[in-house]
Short mmCIF file of C-alpha atoms in Angstrom, two decimals:
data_model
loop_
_atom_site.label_atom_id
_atom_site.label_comp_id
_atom_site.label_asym_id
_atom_site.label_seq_id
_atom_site.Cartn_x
_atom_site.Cartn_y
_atom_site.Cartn_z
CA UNK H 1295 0.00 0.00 0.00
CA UNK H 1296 1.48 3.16 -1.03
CA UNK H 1297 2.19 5.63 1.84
CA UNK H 1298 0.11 8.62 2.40
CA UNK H 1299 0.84 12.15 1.64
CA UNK H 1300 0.50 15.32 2.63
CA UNK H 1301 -1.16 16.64 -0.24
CA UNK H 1302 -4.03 13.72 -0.29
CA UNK H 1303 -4.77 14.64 3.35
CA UNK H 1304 -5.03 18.38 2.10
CA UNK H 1305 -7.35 16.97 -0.95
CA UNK H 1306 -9.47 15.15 0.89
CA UNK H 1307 -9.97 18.43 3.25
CA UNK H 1308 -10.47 20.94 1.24
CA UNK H 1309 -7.15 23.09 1.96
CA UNK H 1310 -3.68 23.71 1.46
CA UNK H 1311 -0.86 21.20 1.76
CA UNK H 1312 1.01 24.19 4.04
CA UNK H 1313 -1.80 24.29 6.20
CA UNK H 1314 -1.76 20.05 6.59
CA UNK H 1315 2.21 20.76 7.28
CA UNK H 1316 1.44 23.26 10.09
CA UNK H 1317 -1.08 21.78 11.27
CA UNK H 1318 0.25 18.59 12.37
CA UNK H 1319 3.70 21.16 13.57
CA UNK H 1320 0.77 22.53 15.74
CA UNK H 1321 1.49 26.50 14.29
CA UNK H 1322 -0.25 28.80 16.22
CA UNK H 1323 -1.88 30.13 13.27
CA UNK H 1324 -3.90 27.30 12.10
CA UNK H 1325 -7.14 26.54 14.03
CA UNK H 1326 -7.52 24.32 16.65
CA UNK H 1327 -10.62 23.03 14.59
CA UNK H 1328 -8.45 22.48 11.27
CA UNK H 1329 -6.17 20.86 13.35
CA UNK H 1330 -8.35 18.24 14.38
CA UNK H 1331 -9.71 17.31 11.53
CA UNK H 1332 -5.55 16.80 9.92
CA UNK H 1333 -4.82 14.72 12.67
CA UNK H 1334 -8.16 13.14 12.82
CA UNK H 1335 -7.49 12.08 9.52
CA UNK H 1336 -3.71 11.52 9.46
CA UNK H 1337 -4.43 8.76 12.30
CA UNK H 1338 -7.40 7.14 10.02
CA UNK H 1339 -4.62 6.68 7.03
CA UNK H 1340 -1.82 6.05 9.10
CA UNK H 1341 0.11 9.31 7.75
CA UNK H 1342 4.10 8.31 8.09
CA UNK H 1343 6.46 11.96 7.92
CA UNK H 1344 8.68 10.77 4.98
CA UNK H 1345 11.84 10.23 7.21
CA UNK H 1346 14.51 11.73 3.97
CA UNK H 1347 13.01 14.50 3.54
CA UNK H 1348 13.19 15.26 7.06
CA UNK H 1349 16.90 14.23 7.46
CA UNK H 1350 17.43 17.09 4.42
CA UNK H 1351 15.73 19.45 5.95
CA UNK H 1352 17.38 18.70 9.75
CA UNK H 1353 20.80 17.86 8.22
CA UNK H 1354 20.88 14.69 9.98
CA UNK H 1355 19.72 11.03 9.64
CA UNK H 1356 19.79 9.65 13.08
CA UNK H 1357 22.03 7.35 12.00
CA UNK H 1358 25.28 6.14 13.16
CA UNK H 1359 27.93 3.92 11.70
CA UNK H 1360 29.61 1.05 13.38
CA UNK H 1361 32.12 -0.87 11.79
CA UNK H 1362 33.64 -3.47 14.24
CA UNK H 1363 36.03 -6.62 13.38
CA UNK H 1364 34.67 -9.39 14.48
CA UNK H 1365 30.50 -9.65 14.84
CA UNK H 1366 31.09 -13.53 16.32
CA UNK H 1367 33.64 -12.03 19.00
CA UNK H 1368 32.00 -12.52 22.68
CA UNK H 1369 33.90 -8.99 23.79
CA UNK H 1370 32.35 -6.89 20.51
CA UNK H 1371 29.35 -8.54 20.80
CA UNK H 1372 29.48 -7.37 24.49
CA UNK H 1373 30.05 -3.95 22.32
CA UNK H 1374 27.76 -3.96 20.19
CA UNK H 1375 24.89 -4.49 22.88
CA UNK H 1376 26.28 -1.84 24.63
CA UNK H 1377 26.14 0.53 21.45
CA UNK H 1378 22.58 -0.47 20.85
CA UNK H 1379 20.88 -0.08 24.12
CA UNK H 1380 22.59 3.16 24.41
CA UNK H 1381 21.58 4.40 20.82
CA UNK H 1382 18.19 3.46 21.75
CA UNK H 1383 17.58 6.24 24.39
CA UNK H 1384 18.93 8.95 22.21
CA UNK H 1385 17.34 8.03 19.50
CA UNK H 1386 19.67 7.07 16.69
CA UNK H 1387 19.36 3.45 14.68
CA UNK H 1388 22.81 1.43 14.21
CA UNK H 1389 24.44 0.38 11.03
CA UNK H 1390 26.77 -2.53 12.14
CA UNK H 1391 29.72 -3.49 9.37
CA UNK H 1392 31.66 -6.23 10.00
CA UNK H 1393 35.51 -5.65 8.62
CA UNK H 1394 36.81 -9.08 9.44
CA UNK H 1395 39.88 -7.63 10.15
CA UNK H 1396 40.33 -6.43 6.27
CA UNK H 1397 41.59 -3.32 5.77
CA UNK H 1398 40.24 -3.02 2.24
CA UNK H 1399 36.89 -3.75 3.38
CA UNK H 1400 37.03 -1.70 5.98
CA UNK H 1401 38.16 1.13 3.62
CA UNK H 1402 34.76 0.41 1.56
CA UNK H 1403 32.93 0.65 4.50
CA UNK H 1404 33.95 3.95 5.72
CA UNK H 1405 33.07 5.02 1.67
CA UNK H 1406 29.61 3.41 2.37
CA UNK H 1407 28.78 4.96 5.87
CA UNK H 1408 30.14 8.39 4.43
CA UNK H 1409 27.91 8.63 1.27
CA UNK H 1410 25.02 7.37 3.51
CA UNK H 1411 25.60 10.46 5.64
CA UNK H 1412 25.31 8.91 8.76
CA UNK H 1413 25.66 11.69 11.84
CA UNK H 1414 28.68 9.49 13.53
CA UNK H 1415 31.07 6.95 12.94
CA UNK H 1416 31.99 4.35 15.97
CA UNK H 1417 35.30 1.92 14.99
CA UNK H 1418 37.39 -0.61 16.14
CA UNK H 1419 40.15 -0.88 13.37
CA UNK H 1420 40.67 -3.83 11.86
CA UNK H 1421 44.51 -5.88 12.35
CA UNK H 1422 45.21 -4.89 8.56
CA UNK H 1423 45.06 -1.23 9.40
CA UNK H 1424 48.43 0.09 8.01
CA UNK H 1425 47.23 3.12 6.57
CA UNK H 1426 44.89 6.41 8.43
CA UNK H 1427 43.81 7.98 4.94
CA UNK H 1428 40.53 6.45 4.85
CA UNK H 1429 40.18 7.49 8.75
CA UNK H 1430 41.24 11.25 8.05
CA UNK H 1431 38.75 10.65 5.72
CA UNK H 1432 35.95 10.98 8.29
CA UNK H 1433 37.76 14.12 10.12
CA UNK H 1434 38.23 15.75 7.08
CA UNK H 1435 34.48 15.19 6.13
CA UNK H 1436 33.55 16.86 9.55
CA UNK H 1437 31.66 13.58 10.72
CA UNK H 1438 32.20 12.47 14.56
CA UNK H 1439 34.36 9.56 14.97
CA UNK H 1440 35.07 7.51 18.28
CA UNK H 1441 37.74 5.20 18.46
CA UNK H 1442 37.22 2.17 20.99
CA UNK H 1443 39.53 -0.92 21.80
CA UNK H 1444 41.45 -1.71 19.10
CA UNK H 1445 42.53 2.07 17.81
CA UNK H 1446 45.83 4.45 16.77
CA UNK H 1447 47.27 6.89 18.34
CA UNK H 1448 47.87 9.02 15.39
CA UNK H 1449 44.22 9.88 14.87
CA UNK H 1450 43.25 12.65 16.52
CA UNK H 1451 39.43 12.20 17.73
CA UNK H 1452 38.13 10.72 21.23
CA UNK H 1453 39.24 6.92 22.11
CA UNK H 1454 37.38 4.51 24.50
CA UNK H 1455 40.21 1.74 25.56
CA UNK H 1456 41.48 -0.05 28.41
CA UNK H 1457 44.74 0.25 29.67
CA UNK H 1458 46.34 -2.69 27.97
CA UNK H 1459 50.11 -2.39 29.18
CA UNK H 1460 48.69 -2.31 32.86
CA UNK H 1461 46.46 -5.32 31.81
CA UNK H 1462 49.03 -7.27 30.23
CA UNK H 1463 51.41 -6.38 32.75
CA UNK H 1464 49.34 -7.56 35.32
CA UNK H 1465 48.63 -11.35 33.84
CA UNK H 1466 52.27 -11.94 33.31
CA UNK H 1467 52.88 -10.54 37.32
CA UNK H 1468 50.11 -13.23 38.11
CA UNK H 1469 52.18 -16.08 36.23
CA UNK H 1470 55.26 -14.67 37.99
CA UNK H 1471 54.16 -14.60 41.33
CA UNK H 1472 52.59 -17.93 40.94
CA UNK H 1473 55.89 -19.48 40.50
CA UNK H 1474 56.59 -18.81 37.00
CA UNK H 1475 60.51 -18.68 35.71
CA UNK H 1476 60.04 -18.91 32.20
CA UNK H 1477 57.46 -17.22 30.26
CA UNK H 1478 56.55 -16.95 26.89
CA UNK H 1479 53.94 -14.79 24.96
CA UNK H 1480 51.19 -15.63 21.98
CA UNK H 1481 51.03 -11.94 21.10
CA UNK H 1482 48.58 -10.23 18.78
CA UNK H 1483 49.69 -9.02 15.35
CA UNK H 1484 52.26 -5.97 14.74
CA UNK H 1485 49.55 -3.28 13.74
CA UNK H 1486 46.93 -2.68 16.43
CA UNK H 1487 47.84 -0.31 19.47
CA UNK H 1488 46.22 -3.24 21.72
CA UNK H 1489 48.80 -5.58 20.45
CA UNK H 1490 51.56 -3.85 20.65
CA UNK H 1491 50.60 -3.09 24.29
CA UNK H 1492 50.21 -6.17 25.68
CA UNK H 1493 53.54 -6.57 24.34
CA UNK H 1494 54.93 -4.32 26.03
CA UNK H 1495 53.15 -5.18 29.54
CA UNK H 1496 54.48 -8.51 29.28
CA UNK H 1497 57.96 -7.20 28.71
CA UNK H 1498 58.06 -4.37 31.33
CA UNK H 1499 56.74 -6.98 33.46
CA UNK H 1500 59.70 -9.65 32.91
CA UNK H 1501 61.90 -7.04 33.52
CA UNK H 1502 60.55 -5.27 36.69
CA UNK H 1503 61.13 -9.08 38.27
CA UNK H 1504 64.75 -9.47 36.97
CA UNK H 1505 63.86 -12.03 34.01
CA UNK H 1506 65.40 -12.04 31.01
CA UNK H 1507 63.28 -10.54 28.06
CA UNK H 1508 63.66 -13.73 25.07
CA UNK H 1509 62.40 -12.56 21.77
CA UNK H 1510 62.11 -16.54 20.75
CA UNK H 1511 59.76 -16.80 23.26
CA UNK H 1512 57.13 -14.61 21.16
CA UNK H 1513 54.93 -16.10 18.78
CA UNK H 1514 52.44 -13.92 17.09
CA UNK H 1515 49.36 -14.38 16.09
CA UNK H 1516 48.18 -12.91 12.89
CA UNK H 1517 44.52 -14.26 12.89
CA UNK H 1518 44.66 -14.42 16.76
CA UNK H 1519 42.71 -18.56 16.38
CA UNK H 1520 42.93 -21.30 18.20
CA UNK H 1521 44.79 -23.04 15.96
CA UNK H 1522 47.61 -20.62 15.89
CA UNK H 1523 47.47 -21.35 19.88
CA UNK H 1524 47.27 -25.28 19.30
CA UNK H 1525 50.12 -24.99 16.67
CA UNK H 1526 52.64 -22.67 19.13
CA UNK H 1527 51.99 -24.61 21.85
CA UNK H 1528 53.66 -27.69 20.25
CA UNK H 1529 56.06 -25.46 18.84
CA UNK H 1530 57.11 -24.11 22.26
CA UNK H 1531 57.22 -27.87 24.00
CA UNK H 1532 59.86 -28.59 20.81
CA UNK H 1533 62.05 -25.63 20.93
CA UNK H 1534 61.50 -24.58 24.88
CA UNK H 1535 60.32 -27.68 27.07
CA UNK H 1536 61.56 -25.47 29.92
CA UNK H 1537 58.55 -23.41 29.76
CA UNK H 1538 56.67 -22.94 32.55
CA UNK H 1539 54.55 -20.01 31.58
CA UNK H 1540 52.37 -18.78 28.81
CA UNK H 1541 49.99 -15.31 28.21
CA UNK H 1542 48.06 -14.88 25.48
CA UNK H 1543 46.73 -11.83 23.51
CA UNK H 1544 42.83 -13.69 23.91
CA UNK H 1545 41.18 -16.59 25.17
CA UNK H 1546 40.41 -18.15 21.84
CA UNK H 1547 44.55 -18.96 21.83
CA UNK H 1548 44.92 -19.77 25.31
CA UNK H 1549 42.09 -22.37 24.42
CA UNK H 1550 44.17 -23.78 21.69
CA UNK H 1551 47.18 -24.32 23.70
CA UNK H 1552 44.98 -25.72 26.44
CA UNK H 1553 43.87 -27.98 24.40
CA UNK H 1554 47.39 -28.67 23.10
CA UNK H 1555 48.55 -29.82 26.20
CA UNK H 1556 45.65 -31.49 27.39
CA UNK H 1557 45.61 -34.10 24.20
CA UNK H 1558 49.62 -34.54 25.29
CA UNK H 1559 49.87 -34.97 28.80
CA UNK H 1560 50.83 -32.27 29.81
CA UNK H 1561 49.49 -31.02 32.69
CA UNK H 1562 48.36 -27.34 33.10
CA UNK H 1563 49.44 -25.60 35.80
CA UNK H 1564 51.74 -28.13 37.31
CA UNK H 1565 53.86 -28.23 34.07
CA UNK H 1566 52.81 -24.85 32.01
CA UNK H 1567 50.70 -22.38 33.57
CA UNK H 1568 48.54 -20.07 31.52
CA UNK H 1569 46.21 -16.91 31.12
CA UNK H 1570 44.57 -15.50 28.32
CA UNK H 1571 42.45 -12.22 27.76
CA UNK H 1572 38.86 -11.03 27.48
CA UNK H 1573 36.86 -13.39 29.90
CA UNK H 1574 34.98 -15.11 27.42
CA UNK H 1575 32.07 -17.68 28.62
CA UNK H 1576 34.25 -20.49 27.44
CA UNK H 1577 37.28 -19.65 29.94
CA UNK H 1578 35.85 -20.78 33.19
CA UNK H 1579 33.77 -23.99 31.27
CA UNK H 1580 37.60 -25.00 30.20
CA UNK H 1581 39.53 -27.75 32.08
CA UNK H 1582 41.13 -26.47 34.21
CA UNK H 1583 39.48 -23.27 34.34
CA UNK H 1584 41.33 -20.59 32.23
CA UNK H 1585 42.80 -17.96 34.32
CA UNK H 1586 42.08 -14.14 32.00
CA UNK H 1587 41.62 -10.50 32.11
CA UNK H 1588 38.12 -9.21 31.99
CA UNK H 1589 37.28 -6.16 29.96
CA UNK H 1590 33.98 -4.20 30.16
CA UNK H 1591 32.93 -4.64 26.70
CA UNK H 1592 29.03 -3.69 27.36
CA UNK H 1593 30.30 -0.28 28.97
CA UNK H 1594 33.05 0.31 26.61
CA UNK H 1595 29.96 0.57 24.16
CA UNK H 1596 27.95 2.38 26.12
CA UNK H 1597 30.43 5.20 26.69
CA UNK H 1598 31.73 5.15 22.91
CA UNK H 1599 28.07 5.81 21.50
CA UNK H 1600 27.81 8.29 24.24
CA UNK H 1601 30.52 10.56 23.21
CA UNK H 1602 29.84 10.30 19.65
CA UNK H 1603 26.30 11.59 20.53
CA UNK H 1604 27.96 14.58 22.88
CA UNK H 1605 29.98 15.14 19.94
CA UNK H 1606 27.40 14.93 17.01
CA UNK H 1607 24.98 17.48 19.54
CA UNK H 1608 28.06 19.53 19.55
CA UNK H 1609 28.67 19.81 15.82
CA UNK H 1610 25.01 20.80 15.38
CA UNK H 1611 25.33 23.51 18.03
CA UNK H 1612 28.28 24.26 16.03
CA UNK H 1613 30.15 24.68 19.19
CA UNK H 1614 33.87 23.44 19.27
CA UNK H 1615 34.23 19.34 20.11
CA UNK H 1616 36.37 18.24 22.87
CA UNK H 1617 38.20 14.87 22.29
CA UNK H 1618 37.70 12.60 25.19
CA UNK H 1619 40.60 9.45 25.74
CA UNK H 1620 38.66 7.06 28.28
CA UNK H 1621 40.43 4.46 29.59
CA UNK H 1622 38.32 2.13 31.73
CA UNK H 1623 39.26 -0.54 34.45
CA UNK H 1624 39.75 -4.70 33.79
CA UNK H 1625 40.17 -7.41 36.65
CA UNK H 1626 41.99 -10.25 36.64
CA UNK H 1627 40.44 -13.10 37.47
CA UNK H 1628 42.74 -15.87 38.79
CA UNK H 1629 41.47 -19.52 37.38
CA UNK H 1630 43.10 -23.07 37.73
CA UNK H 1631 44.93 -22.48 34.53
CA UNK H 1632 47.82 -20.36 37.06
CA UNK H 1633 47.42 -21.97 40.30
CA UNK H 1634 50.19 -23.99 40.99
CA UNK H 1635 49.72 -24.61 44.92
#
């Protein structure tokens, strides 16, 4: 059934398509008699304003962007929930991209969000990410772009993150202090900030407590899988059976090298202790129970989509936008993965 419009309510009246307009505005200078009869009859044929038009005429769309790595990934689906249920109170629909870490596709995708003139842009760049042109892009376009988890440092608009050098730092203390002499690391790839400062948490940590920092004892992970995790793991009982440690950049990998050692005989923590990242519902259902650093994916959402909105209110107001870096709080939580007693 074809929608309704304004100027077959104003036929069917009798009068003008400007008075339909300002009557259902409620304009103080249409009567309160002609304005019954519009609405009267804009109920009866379920009148719908056309919602383009009115994104022309308010130079917005109510829109915002969201172009995220991994959809399947417990933490950005954590994200994206946040994102939504937040959206939802100010009003603005969600149009959720999935990069799978490609930074083509996540190039396209920007295009796409750009030329659909969404009023924000909310990313988590993808581990491909090697060049910021298609990110300037959005500056340079004057559309409102938050950063969360996995961002750069070299863009210049508001971030939501957690401190990932404390975090990392923090898990590879834990392995220390639970007896750990030997440590090695399934780090992420070399792109994303995240990565790199897990890295460096594990390393600052090794070195605050006198160990020796071994570069063989990094393996990355360029697709961060379980597999990779499954195929290090046997890699590292090869080349270093004097192991006694591993972190991980996720839980997915820890799970691999769990699983690793399980099928082997090797027993976890006696033998190799280990703790991944992210607190996914499969940690604690592991056996032993993975060890891992929680991260408040729902809120990191929640306060992303609330700064973009604070920003896009801004840019309407044309007042000037203040770029926000929030950095919010993770827990260890110590499993059976590290306990050694």
């Amino acid at each position: 059934m074809a929608q309704v419009t304004l100027k077959e309510i104003a036929d069917i009246l009798g009068i003008s398509v400007t008075t339909v307009s300002k009557a259902l505005k409620d304009y103080k200078d249409v009567s309160e008699e002609t304005k019954k009869k519009v609405r009267e009859l804009a109920a009866e044929l379920d009148y719908q304003p056309n919602a383009m038009a009115l994104s022309l005429r308010n130079q917005e769309s109510r829109t915002i962007g969201l172009i995220i790595p991994e959809i399947a990934h417990h933490f950005f689906a954590n994200i994206i929930n946040g994102i939504i249920l937040e959206a939802e109170k100010h009003g603005y629909l969600v149009i959720i991209l999935q990069s799978n870490e490609s930074f083509d596709l996540e190039t396209k995708q920007i295009d796409l969000l750009l030329n659909k003139r969404v009023d924000g842009i909310l990313m988590s760049l993808s581990n491909e990410t090697d060049s910021l042109d298609a990110i300037r892009k959005i500056i340079n376009n004057g559309t409102p772009l938050v950063l969360f988890d996995k961002i750069s440092k070299m863009v210049n608009c508001s971030k939501v993150i957690i401190d990932d050098q404390k975090a990392a730092y923090e898990a590879t203390e834990h392995l220390i202090k639970a007896g750990c002499k030997k440590i090695a690391h399934f780090r992420g790839p070399l792109n994303p900030q995240g990565s790199i400062d897990r890295f460096l948490g594990y390393k600052r940590a090794l070195e605050d407590h006198n160990i020796a920092y071994d570069q063989s004892l990094v393996f990355i992970c360029n697709r961060i899988s379980s597999q990779e995790g499954f195929d290090y793991a046997q890699q590292v009982i090869k080349d270093h059976p004097d192991v006694d440690g591993i972190f991980c950049i996720t839980d997915l990998v820890a799970a691999g090298a769990m699983s690793y050692f399980n099928k082997n005989g090797i027993k976890v923590p006696e033998q190799i202790a280990i703790i991944g990242f992210s607190n996914w519902p499969i940690s604690s259902l592991l056996t032993p129970s993975l060890s891992t650093v929680d991260q408040p994916g729902t809120r990191m959402g929640k306060e992303a989509l609330g700064i973009l909105v604070d920003e896009i209110n801004a840019k309407k107001k044309k007042d000037p936008i203040e770029h926000h870096l929030v950095q919010l709080p993770t827990k260890l939580i110590a499993r059976n993965s590290s306990n050694k007693a």
